[in-house]
mmCIF file with all atom_site columns, C-alpha atoms in Angstrom:
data_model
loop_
_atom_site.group_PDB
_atom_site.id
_atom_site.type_symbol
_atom_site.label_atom_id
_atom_site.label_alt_id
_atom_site.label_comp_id
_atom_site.label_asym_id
_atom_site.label_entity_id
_atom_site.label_seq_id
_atom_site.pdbx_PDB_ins_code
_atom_site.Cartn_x
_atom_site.Cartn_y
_atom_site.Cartn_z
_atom_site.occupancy
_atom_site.B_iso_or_equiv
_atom_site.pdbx_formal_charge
_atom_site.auth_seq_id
_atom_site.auth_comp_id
_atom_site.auth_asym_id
_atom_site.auth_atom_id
_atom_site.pdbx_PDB_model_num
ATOM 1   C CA . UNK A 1 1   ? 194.905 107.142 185.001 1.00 84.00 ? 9   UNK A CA 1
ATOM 2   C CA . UNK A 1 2   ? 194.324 110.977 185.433 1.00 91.00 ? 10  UNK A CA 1
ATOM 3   C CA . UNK A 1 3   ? 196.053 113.559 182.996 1.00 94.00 ? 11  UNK A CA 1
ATOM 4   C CA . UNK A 1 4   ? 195.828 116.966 185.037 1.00 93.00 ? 12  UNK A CA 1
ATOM 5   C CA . UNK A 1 5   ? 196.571 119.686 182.822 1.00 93.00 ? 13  UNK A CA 1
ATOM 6   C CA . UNK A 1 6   ? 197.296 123.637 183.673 1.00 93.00 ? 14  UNK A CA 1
ATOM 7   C CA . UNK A 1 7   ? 198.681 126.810 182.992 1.00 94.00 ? 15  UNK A CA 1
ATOM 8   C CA . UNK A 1 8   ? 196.478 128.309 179.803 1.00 92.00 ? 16  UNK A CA 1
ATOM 9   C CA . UNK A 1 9   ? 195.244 131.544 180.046 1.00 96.00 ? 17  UNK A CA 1
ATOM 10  C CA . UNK A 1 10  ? 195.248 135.427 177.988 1.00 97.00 ? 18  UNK A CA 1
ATOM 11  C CA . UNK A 1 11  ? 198.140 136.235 176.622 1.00 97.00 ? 19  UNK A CA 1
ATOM 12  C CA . UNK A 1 12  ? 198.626 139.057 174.469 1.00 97.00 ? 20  UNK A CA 1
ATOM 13  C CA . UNK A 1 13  ? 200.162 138.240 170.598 1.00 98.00 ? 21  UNK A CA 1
ATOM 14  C CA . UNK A 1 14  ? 203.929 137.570 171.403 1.00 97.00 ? 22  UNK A CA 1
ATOM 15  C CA . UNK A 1 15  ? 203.489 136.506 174.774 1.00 98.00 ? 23  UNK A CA 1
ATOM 16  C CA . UNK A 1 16  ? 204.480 133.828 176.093 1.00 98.00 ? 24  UNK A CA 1
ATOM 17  C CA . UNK A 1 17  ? 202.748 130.548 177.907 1.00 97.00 ? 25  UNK A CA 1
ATOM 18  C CA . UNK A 1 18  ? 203.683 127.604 179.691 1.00 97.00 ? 26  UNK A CA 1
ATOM 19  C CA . UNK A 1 19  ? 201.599 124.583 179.907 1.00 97.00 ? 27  UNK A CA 1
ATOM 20  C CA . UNK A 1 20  ? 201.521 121.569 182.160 1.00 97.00 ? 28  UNK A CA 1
ATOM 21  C CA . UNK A 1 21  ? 200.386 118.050 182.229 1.00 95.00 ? 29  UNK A CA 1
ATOM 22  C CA . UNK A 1 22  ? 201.204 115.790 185.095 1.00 95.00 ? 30  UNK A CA 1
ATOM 23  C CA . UNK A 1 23  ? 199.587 111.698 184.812 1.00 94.00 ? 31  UNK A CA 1
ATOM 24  C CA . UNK A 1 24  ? 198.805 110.129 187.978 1.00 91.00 ? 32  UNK A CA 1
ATOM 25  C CA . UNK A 1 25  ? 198.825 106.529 187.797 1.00 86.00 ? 33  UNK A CA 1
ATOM 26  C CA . UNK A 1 26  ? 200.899 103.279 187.408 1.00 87.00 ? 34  UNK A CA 1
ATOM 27  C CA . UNK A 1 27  ? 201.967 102.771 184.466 1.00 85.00 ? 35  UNK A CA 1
ATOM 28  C CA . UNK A 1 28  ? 203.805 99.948  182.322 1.00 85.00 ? 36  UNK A CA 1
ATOM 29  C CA . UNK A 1 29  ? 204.874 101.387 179.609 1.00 89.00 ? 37  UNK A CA 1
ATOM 30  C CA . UNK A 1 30  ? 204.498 105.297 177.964 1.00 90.00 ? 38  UNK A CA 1
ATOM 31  C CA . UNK A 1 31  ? 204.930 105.344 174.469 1.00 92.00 ? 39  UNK A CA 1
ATOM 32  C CA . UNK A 1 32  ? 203.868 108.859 173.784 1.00 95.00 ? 40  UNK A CA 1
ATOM 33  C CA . UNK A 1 33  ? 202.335 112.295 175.805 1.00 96.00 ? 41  UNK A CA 1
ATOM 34  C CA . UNK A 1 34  ? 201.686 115.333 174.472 1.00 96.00 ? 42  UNK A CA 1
ATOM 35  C CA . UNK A 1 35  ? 199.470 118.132 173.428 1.00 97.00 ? 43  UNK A CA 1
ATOM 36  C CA . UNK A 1 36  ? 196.747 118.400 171.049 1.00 98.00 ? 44  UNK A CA 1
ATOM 37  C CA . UNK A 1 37  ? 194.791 121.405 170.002 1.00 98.00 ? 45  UNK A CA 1
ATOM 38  C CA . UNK A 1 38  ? 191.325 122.349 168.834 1.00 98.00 ? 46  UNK A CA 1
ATOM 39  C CA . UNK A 1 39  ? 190.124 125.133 167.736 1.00 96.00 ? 47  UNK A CA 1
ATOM 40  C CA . UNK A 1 40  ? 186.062 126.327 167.229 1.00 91.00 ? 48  UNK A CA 1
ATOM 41  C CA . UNK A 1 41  ? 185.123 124.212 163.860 1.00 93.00 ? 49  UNK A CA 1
ATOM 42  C CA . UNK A 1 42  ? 188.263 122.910 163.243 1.00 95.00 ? 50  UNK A CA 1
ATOM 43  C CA . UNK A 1 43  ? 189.710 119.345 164.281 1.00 96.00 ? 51  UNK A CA 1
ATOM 44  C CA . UNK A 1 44  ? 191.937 118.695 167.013 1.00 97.00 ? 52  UNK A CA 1
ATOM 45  C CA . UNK A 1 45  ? 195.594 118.642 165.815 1.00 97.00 ? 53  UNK A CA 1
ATOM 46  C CA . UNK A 1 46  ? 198.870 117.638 166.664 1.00 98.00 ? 54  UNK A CA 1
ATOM 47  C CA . UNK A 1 47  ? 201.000 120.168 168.730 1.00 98.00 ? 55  UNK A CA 1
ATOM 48  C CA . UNK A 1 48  ? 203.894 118.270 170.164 1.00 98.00 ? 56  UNK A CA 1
ATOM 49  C CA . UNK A 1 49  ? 204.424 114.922 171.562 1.00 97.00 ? 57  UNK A CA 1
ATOM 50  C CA . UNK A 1 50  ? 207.402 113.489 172.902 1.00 94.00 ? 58  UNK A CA 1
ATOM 51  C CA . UNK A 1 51  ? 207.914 109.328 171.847 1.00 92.00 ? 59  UNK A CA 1
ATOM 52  C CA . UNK A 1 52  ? 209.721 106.766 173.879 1.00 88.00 ? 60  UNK A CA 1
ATOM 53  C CA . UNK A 1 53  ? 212.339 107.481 171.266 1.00 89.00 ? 61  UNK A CA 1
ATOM 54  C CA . UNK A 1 54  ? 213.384 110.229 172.792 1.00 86.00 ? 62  UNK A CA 1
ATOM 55  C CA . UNK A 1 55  ? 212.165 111.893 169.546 1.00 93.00 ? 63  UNK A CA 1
ATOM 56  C CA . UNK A 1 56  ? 209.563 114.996 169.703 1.00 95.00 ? 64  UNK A CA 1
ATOM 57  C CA . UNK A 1 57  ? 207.284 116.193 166.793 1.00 96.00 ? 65  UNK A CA 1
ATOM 58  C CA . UNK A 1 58  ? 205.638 119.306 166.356 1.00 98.00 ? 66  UNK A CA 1
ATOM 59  C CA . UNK A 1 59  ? 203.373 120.819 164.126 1.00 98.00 ? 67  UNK A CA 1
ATOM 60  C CA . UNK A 1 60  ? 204.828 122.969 161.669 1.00 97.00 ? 68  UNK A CA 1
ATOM 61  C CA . UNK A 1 61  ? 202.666 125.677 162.882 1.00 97.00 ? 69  UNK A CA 1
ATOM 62  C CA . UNK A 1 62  ? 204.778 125.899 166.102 1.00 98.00 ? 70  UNK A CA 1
ATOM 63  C CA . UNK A 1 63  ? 208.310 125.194 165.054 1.00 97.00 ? 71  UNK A CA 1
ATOM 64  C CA . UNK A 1 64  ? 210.954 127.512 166.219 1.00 97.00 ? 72  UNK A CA 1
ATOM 65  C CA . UNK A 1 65  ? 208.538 128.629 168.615 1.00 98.00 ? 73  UNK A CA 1
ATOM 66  C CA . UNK A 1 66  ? 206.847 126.168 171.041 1.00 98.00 ? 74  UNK A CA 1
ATOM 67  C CA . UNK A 1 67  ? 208.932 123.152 173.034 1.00 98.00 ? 75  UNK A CA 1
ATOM 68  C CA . UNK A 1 68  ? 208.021 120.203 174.646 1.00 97.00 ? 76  UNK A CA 1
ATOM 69  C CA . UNK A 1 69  ? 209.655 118.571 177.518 1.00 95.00 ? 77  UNK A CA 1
ATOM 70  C CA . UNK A 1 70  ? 208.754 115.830 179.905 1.00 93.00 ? 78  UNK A CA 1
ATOM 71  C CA . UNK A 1 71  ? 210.447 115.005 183.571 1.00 91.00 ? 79  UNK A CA 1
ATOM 72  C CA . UNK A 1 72  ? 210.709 111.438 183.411 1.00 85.00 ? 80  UNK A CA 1
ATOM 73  C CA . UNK A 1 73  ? 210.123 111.021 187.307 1.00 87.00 ? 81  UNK A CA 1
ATOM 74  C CA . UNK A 1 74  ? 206.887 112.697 187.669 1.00 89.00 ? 82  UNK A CA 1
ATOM 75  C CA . UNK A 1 75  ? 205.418 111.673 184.243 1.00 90.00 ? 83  UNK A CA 1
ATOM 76  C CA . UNK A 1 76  ? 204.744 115.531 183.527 1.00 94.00 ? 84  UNK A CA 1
ATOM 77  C CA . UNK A 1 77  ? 205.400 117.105 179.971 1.00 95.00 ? 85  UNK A CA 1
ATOM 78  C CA . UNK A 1 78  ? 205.434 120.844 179.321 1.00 97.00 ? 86  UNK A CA 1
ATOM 79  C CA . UNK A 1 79  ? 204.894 122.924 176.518 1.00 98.00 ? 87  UNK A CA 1
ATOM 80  C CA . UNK A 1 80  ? 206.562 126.140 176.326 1.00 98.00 ? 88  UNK A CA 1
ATOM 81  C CA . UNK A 1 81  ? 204.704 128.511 174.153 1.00 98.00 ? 89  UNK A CA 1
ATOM 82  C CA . UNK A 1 82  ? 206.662 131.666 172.941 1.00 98.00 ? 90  UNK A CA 1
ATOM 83  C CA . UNK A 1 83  ? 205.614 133.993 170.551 1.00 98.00 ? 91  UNK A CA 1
ATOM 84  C CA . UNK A 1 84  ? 201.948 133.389 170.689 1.00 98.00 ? 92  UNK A CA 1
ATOM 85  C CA . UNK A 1 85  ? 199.756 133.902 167.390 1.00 97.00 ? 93  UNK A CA 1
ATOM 86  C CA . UNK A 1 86  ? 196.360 134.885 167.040 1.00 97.00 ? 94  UNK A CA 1
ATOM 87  C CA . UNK A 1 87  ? 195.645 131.801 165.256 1.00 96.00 ? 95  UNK A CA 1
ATOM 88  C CA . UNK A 1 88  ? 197.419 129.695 168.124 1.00 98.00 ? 96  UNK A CA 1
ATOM 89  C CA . UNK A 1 89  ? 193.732 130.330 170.389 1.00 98.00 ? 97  UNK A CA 1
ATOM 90  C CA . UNK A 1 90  ? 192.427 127.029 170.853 1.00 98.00 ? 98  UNK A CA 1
ATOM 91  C CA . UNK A 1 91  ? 191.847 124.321 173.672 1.00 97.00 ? 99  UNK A CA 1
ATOM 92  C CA . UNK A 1 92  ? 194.491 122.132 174.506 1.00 98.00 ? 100 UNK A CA 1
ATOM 93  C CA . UNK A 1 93  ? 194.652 119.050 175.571 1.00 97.00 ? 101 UNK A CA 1
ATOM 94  C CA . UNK A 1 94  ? 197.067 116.951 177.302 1.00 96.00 ? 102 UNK A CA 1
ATOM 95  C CA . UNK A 1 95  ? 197.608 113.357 175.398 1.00 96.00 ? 103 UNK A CA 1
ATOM 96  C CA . UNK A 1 96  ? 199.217 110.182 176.880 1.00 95.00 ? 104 UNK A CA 1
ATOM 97  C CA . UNK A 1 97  ? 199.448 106.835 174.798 1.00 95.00 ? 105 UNK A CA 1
ATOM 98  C CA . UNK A 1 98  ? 200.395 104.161 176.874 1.00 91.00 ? 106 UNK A CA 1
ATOM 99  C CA . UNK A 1 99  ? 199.622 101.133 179.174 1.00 88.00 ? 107 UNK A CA 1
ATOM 100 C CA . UNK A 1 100 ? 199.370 100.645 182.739 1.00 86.00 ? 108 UNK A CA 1
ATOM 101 C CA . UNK A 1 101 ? 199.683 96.588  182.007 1.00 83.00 ? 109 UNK A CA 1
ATOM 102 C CA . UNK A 1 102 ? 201.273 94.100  179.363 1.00 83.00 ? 110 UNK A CA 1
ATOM 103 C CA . UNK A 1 103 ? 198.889 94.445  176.258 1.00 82.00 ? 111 UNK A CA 1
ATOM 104 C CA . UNK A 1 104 ? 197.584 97.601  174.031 1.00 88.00 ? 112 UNK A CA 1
ATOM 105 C CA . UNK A 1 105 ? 198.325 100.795 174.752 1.00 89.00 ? 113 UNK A CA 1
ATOM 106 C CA . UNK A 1 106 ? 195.515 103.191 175.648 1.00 92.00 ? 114 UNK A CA 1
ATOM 107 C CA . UNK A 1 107 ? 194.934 106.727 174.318 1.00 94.00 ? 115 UNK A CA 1
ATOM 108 C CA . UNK A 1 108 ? 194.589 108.717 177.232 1.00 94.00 ? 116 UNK A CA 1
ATOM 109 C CA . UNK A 1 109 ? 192.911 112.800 177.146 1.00 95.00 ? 117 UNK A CA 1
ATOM 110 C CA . UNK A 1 110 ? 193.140 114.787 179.822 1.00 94.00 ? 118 UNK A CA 1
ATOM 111 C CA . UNK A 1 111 ? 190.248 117.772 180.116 1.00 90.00 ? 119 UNK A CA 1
ATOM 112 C CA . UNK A 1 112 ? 191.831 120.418 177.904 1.00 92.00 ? 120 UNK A CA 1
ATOM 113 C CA . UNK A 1 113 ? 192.763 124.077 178.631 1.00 95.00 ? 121 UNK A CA 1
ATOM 114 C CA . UNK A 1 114 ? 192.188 127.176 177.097 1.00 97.00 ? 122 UNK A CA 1
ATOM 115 C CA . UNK A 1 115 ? 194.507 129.008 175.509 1.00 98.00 ? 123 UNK A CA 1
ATOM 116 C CA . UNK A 1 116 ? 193.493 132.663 174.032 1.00 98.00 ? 124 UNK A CA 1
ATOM 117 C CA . UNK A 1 117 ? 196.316 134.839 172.178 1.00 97.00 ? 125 UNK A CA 1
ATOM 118 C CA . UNK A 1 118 ? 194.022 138.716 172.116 1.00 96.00 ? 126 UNK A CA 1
ATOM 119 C CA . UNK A 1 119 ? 195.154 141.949 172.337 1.00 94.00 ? 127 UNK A CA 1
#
């Protein structure tokens, strides 16, 4: 299981940013992807994820402002950043729980990108 992230970048305050994370693999089951962010000294946190539910959670950081979506077929999930914040500068990282047989799911992390919001 690979998660392939791209898309982060500069982007001036109130820019926007689109991010990409495609999984390569077999997989049984997916029972969450998503993005995770951490920025110098702090933990990583919660963006967004999307569940099996159908349900997607954000950070309440980024409501209003950032979405998630996934297409299904290629196992990829985007996050659509708008209205970027200083404070949103931090490396992200693609996040897939699932399995790829019956049994436990597996937390997978794919290698992060780096997102800076400067003028």
């Amino acid at each position: 299981v690979q998660l392939q992230a791209s898309g982060g970048g500069l982007v001036q305050p109130g820019g926007s940013l689109r991010l990409s994370c495609a999984a390569s693999g077999r997989f049984f089951r997916i029972n969450q992807m998503g993005w995770y962010r951490q920025a110098p000294g702090n933990k990583r946190e919660l963006v967004a994820v999307w569940t099996s539910s159908g349900r997607t959670n954000y950070a309440d950081s980024v409501k209003g402002r950032f979405t998630i979506s996934r297409d299904n077929p290629s196992n990829t999930v985007y996050l659509e950043m708008n209205s970027l914040k200083a404070e949103d500068t931090a490396v992200y990282y693609c996040n897939l729980v699932g399995s790829t047989h019956i049994g436990a799911p597996t937390n997978y992390w794919g290698q992060g990108t780096q997102v800076t919001v400067s003028s």
